[in-house]
Coordinates of C-alpha atoms in Angstrom, one line a residue:
X1 CA 2.0 -13.4 19.7
X2 CA -0.5 -12.7 17.0
X3 CA -0.7 -9.6 14.8
X4 CA -3.6 -8.1 16.7
X5 CA -2.5 -8.9 20.3
X6 CA -1.5 -6.3 22.7
X7 CA 2.2 -6.0 23.6
X8 CA 3.1 -7.3 27.0
X9 CA 5.5 -5.6 29.3
X10 CA 8.0 -8.4 28.8
X11 CA 7.8 -8.1 25.0
X12 CA 11.1 -6.7 23.6
X13 CA 10.7 -3.6 21.5
X14 CA 10.8 -4.0 17.7
X15 CA 11.3 -7.8 17.7
X16 CA 13.0 -8.9 14.5
X17 CA 10.9 -11.2 12.3
X18 CA 13.9 -13.2 11.4
X19 CA 13.8 -15.1 14.7
X20 CA 10.5 -16.8 13.8
X21 CA 11.8 -17.8 10.4
X22 CA 14.9 -19.7 11.2
X23 CA 13.8 -22.8 9.2
X24 CA 12.8 -20.8 6.1
X25 CA 15.2 -21.4 3.2
X26 CA 14.8 -17.8 2.1
X27 CA 17.0 -15.1 3.7
X28 CA 15.5 -12.9 6.5
X29 CA 14.2 -9.6 5.4
X30 CA 16.5 -6.6 5.4
X31 CA 15.6 -4.2 8.2
X32 CA 16.3 -0.6 7.3
X33 CA 16.4 2.1 9.8
X34 CA 14.9 5.4 8.7
X35 CA 17.2 8.2 9.9
X36 CA 15.5 11.3 8.8
X37 CA 15.2 14.0 11.5
X38 CA 11.9 15.7 12.1
X39 CA 13.4 19.1 11.4
X40 CA 14.6 18.0 8.1
X41 CA 12.4 19.5 5.4
X42 CA 10.6 17.2 3.0
X43 CA 9.7 18.2 -0.4
X44 CA 7.3 16.4 -2.7
X45 CA 9.3 15.5 -5.7
X46 CA 7.3 14.7 -8.8
X47 CA 8.7 12.4 -11.4
X48 CA 7.8 13.7 -14.8
X49 CA 8.6 10.4 -16.4
X50 CA 7.5 11.1 -19.9
X51 CA 7.9 8.3 -22.5
X52 CA 10.2 8.8 -25.4
X53 CA 8.3 10.0 -28.4
X54 CA 7.4 7.3 -31.0
X55 CA 8.2 8.1 -34.7
X56 CA 4.5 8.3 -35.4
X57 CA 3.4 10.3 -32.4
X58 CA 3.9 13.7 -31.1
X59 CA 5.7 13.5 -27.8
X60 CA 2.6 12.8 -25.7
X61 CA 3.4 12.3 -22.1
X62 CA 2.7 9.4 -19.9
X63 CA 4.3 11.3 -17.0
X64 CA 3.9 9.9 -13.5
X65 CA 4.6 11.3 -10.1
X66 CA 7.5 10.1 -7.9
X67 CA 5.8 7.9 -5.2
X68 CA 8.1 8.5 -2.3
X69 CA 8.7 12.0 -0.9
X70 CA 12.3 12.9 -0.6
X71 CA 14.5 15.6 1.0
X72 CA 14.9 18.7 -1.1
X73 CA 16.5 17.8 -4.4
X74 CA 16.2 19.1 -8.0
X75 CA 13.4 17.4 -9.8
X76 CA 14.4 14.6 -12.1
X77 CA 12.7 13.2 -15.1
X78 CA 12.8 9.4 -15.8
X79 CA 11.5 7.3 -18.6
X80 CA 8.6 5.1 -17.6
X81 CA 7.6 1.8 -19.1
X82 CA 5.3 2.4 -22.0
X83 CA 1.9 0.7 -22.0
X84 CA 1.6 -0.2 -25.7
X85 CA -2.1 -1.2 -25.3
X86 CA -3.0 2.4 -24.4
X87 CA -0.9 4.2 -27.0
X88 CA -3.0 4.5 -30.2
X89 CA -1.3 3.7 -33.5
X90 CA -1.4 7.0 -35.4
X91 CA -0.3 7.7 -39.0
X92 CA 2.4 10.4 -39.1
X93 CA 0.4 12.4 -41.5
X94 CA -2.3 12.8 -38.8
X95 CA 0.0 14.2 -36.2
X96 CA 0.0 17.9 -35.3
X97 CA 3.0 18.9 -33.3
X98 CA 3.0 22.4 -32.0
X99 CA 5.2 21.8 -29.0
X100 CA 6.6 25.2 -27.9
X101 CA 5.6 26.8 -31.2
X102 CA 2.2 28.4 -30.8
X103 CA 2.0 30.8 -27.8
X104 CA -0.9 32.6 -29.6
X105 CA -3.0 29.6 -30.4
X106 CA -6.5 31.0 -31.0
X107 CA -9.7 30.7 -33.1
X108 CA -7.8 32.3 -36.1
X109 CA -5.7 29.1 -36.3
X110 CA -8.8 27.1 -37.2
X111 CA -9.8 29.5 -39.9
X112 CA -6.5 28.8 -41.7
X113 CA -6.1 25.1 -41.1
X114 CA -8.2 22.0 -41.7
X115 CA -7.7 20.3 -38.4
X116 CA -10.4 17.5 -38.5
X117 CA -7.9 15.0 -39.9
X118 CA -5.5 15.2 -37.0
X119 CA -5.6 12.3 -34.4
X120 CA -2.7 13.4 -32.2
X121 CA -2.4 17.1 -31.2
X122 CA 0.6 18.3 -29.2
X123 CA 0.3 21.8 -27.7
X124 CA 2.5 21.3 -24.7
X125 CA 5.2 23.7 -23.6
X126 CA 3.5 26.9 -24.8
X127 CA 2.1 29.8 -22.8
X128 CA -1.5 29.1 -23.3
X129 CA -3.9 30.6 -20.7
X130 CA -7.0 29.3 -22.4
X131 CA -8.3 27.4 -25.4
X132 CA -10.8 28.6 -28.0
X133 CA -14.1 26.8 -28.3
X134 CA -13.0 25.9 -31.9
X135 CA -10.9 23.1 -30.3
X136 CA -14.0 21.0 -30.8
X137 CA -13.0 20.8 -34.5
X138 CA -10.3 18.3 -33.4
X139 CA -13.2 15.9 -33.7
X140 CA -11.1 12.8 -34.6
X141 CA -8.4 13.4 -31.9
X142 CA -7.2 10.4 -30.0
X143 CA -4.4 12.1 -28.1
X144 CA -4.4 15.7 -26.8
X145 CA -1.5 17.1 -24.9
X146 CA -1.9 20.4 -23.3
X147 CA 0.7 19.9 -20.6
X148 CA 3.2 22.6 -19.4
X149 CA 1.1 25.6 -20.2
X150 CA -0.6 28.2 -17.9
X151 CA -4.2 27.2 -18.5
X152 CA -6.5 28.6 -15.8
X153 CA -9.6 27.0 -17.2
X154 CA -10.5 24.2 -19.6
X155 CA -13.3 25.0 -22.1
X156 CA -16.4 22.8 -22.0
X157 CA -15.8 22.3 -25.8
X158 CA -13.4 19.6 -24.7
X159 CA -16.5 17.4 -24.3
X160 CA -16.9 17.2 -28.1
X161 CA -13.6 15.3 -28.4
X162 CA -15.4 12.0 -27.8
X163 CA -12.7 9.9 -29.5
X164 CA -10.0 10.9 -27.0
X165 CA -7.9 8.1 -25.5
X166 CA -5.3 10.2 -23.8
X167 CA -5.7 13.7 -22.3
X168 CA -2.7 15.4 -20.7
X169 CA -3.5 18.7 -18.9
X170 CA -0.7 18.4 -16.4
X171 CA 1.5 21.3 -15.3
X172 CA -1.1 24.1 -15.6
X173 CA -3.0 26.4 -13.3
X174 CA -6.4 24.7 -13.5
X175 CA -8.7 25.0 -10.4
X176 CA -11.5 22.8 -11.8
X177 CA -12.5 20.7 -14.7
X178 CA -15.7 21.1 -16.8
X179 CA -18.6 18.6 -16.3
X180 CA -18.4 18.0 -20.1
X181 CA -15.3 16.0 -19.4
X182 CA -17.6 13.1 -18.6
X183 CA -18.5 12.8 -22.3
X184 CA -15.0 11.3 -23.0
X185 CA -16.1 7.8 -22.5
X186 CA -13.2 6.3 -24.5
X187 CA -10.6 8.1 -22.4
X188 CA -8.0 5.7 -20.9
X189 CA -5.5 8.2 -19.4
X190 CA -6.3 11.4 -17.6
X191 CA -3.1 13.2 -16.5
X192 CA -4.0 16.3 -14.5
X193 CA -1.2 16.4 -12.0
X194 CA 0.6 19.6 -10.9
X195 CA -2.4 21.9 -11.2
X196 CA -4.5 23.7 -8.5
X197 CA -7.6 21.6 -8.7
X198 CA -9.9 22.0 -5.7
X199 CA -12.4 19.4 -6.8
X200 CA -13.3 17.0 -9.6
X201 CA -16.6 17.0 -11.4
X202 CA -19.0 14.2 -10.5
X203 CA -19.2 13.4 -14.2
X204 CA -15.7 11.8 -13.9
X205 CA -17.6 8.7 -12.9
X206 CA -18.8 8.4 -16.5
X207 CA -15.2 7.8 -17.8
X208 CA -16.0 4.1 -18.1
X209 CA -12.8 3.2 -20.0
X210 CA -10.4 5.1 -17.8
X211 CA -7.3 3.1 -16.7
X212 CA -5.1 5.8 -15.2
X213 CA -6.3 8.8 -13.1
X214 CA -3.4 11.0 -12.0
X215 CA -4.2 14.1 -10.0
X216 CA -1.0 14.2 -8.0
X217 CA 0.0 17.5 -6.4
X218 CA -3.2 19.5 -6.5
X219 CA -5.3 21.1 -3.8
X220 CA -8.1 18.5 -3.7
X221 CA -10.0 18.4 -0.4
X222 CA -12.5 15.8 -1.4
X223 CA -13.3 13.3 -4.2
X224 CA -16.8 12.7 -5.7
X225 CA -18.5 9.4 -4.7
X226 CA -18.7 8.7 -8.5
X227 CA -15.0 7.8 -8.4
X228 CA -16.2 4.3 -7.4
X229 CA -17.7 3.9 -10.9
X230 CA -14.3 3.8 -12.6
X231 CA -14.4 0.0 -12.7
X232 CA -11.5 -0.3 -15.2
X233 CA -9.1 1.9 -13.3
X234 CA -5.6 0.4 -12.9
X235 CA -3.7 3.3 -11.4
X236 CA -5.3 5.6 -8.8
X237 CA -3.0 8.5 -7.9
X238 CA -4.4 11.3 -5.7
X239 CA -1.1 11.7 -3.7
X240 CA 0.0 15.1 -2.4
X241 CA -3.4 16.8 -2.0
X242 CA -5.4 18.0 1.0
X243 CA -7.8 15.1 1.3
X244 CA -9.2 14.3 4.7
X245 CA -11.3 11.3 3.6
X246 CA -11.9 9.1 0.6
X247 CA -15.2 7.9 -0.8
X248 CA -15.9 4.1 -1.1
X249 CA -13.7 2.4 -3.6
X250 CA -14.9 -1.2 -3.3
X251 CA -15.7 -1.4 -7.0
X252 CA -12.2 -0.5 -8.1
X253 CA -11.3 -4.2 -8.4
X254 CA -8.7 -3.7 -11.2
X255 CA -6.6 -1.1 -9.4
X256 CA -3.0 -2.2 -9.3
X257 CA -1.4 1.0 -7.9
X258 CA -3.2 2.8 -5.1
X259 CA -1.4 6.0 -4.2
X260 CA -2.9 8.4 -1.7
X261 CA 0.3 9.4 0.2
X262 CA 0.9 13.0 1.5
X263 CA -2.6 13.9 2.4
X264 CA -4.5 14.5 5.7
X265 CA -6.3 11.2 5.8
X266 CA -7.3 9.9 9.3
X267 CA -8.8 6.7 8.0
X268 CA -9.1 4.8 4.7
X269 CA -12.2 3.1 3.2
X270 CA -12.1 -0.7 3.0
X271 CA -9.5 -1.9 0.4
X272 CA -11.2 -5.3 0.4
X273 CA -12.4 -4.8 -3.2
X274 CA -9.0 -4.1 -4.6
X275 CA -8.3 -7.7 -5.7
X276 CA -5.6 -6.8 -8.2
X277 CA -3.7 -4.3 -6.1
X278 CA 0.1 -4.6 -6.2
X279 CA 1.2 -1.4 -4.5
X280 CA -0.4 0.5 -1.6
X281 CA 1.2 3.9 -0.8
X282 CA -0.5 5.7 2.1
X283 CA 2.5 7.2 3.8
X284 CA 2.5 10.7 5.3
X285 CA -1.1 10.9 6.5
X286 CA -2.7 10.8 9.9
X287 CA -3.8 7.1 9.9
X288 CA -4.3 5.4 13.2
X289 CA -5.3 2.0 11.8
X290 CA -3.6 -0.2 9.3
X291 CA -5.4 -0.5 5.9
X292 CA -8.2 -3.1 5.9
X293 CA -7.3 -6.4 4.4
X294 CA -9.4 -9.1 5.9
X295 CA -7.8 -12.0 4.0
X296 CA -4.6 -11.9 2.0
X297 CA -6.0 -14.5 -0.3
X298 CA -8.2 -11.8 -1.8
X299 CA -5.1 -9.8 -2.7
X300 CA -2.7 -12.4 -4.3
X301 CA -0.6 -9.8 -6.2
X302 CA 0.2 -7.3 -3.4
X303 CA 3.9 -6.7 -3.0
X304 CA 4.5 -3.3 -1.6
X305 CA 2.9 -1.5 1.3
X306 CA 4.1 1.9 2.6
X307 CA 2.3 3.2 5.7
X308 CA 5.3 5.2 7.1
X309 CA 4.8 8.5 9.0
X310 CA 1.3 7.8 10.3
X311 CA 0.0 7.0 13.8
X312 CA -0.5 3.3 13.6
X313 CA 0.1 1.5 17.0
X314 CA -0.4 -2.2 16.0
X315 CA -0.9 -4.5 13.0
X316 CA -4.2 -6.4 12.6
X317 CA -4.5 -10.2 12.7
X318 CA -5.1 -10.3 9.0
X319 CA -1.7 -8.8 8.3
X320 CA -0.1 -12.3 8.5
X321 CA -2.2 -13.4 5.5
X322 CA -0.5 -11.0 3.2
X323 CA 2.1 -13.7 2.3
X324 CA 3.0 -12.2 -1.1
X325 CA 4.4 -9.0 0.5
X326 CA 7.9 -8.1 -0.6
X327 CA 8.5 -4.6 0.7
X328 CA 7.0 -3.2 3.9
X329 CA 7.6 0.3 5.2
X330 CA 6.1 1.2 8.6
X331 CA 8.7 3.7 9.8
X332 CA 7.6 6.6 12.0
X333 CA 4.6 5.1 13.5
X334 CA 3.8 4.1 17.1
X335 CA 4.6 0.3 17.0
X336 CA 6.3 -1.0 20.1
X337 CA 6.9 -4.5 18.7
X338 CA 6.7 -6.7 15.6
X339 CA 4.2 -9.6 15.9
X340 CA 5.1 -13.3 15.4
X341 CA 3.0 -13.5 12.2
X342 CA 6.0 -12.0 10.3
X343 CA 7.2 -15.6 10.2
X344 CA 4.6 -16.3 7.6
X345 CA 5.9 -13.6 5.2
X346 CA 8.1 -15.9 3.2
X347 CA 8.6 -13.4 0.3
X348 CA 9.4 -10.4 2.5
X349 CA 12.8 -8.9 1.5
X350 CA 12.7 -5.5 3.1
X351 CA 11.2 -4.0 6.3
X352 CA 11.7 -0.3 7.2
X353 CA 11.2 0.4 10.9
X354 CA 11.2 3.4 13.1
X355 CA 14.6 4.8 14.0
X356 CA 15.8 7.7 16.1
X357 CA 18.2 10.4 15.2
X358 CA 19.7 11.7 18.5
X359 CA 16.8 12.2 20.9
X360 CA 14.3 12.6 18.1
X361 CA 12.3 9.8 16.3

């Protein structure tokens, strides 16, 4: 039976893919039953995996969100792999580290200090509610860390920091970002997770160098169409928001990590253009159809797909062409059987399927 065929009455429920792979030298995939009850509370747990500070840098974060929602647990911080290409090499004499030291950072600070020489500025872990316009005097800044404050707005003067490569504004109270953000055309990382963002400015599409966009755990209800202009983006993380739809993303050909889980999405745009994608995390939405991949040959790097806790009732014919898949989670959907095309998934090691706890699934 093919991936897109309808299940017949005689088809056994949840047919194991191992039966069609008896001649394969590789072991059959591990089938894992998800046993979480519906009445068990799920909490979004964010992974603040901030890299260890280098000797020449202030401890600028490369924090990322935990991809898989878990039951209530204390938040944990893990160290991520560092992307050396995105970390600028900064002389220690050009580092300004005010981590937790300057709760009253204001315009007076700039009157007493020559700040133009600094390339890395760390103002995280203070109690800043705003920034003075004089912040534009950090004209040579490559890295600016404003994380873990209580910022309610971001001054448009940020647009003068045109040399910025990394901007961390995570863990604040921001509801919007200024259009001037679009002036930061050298920016490679924009970390804005754990805020209260309702929208993103259309000018975000001008961030032509951006590789990582992380707006996990905000209140976004929509994204601007200009997102599709971020042609160098490698990590797209809009998980844990209030999104009901996504704009076209067919130009995001370099995206490797596509994370849109824990939203209110009923359908996805075509993922056909994501040729470099390795991970697709779309769990905990309201999807009724499997993500669109017309031919696995167009996605030779894909290894992980998580579509759990949606409303998907069958897999498309094209699913069998995703032969590089290693991990597949389709728990808590509406599948009644697994199609024969699983026999072509020679690299598949783990499948997570629906399971019931008592009388509840």
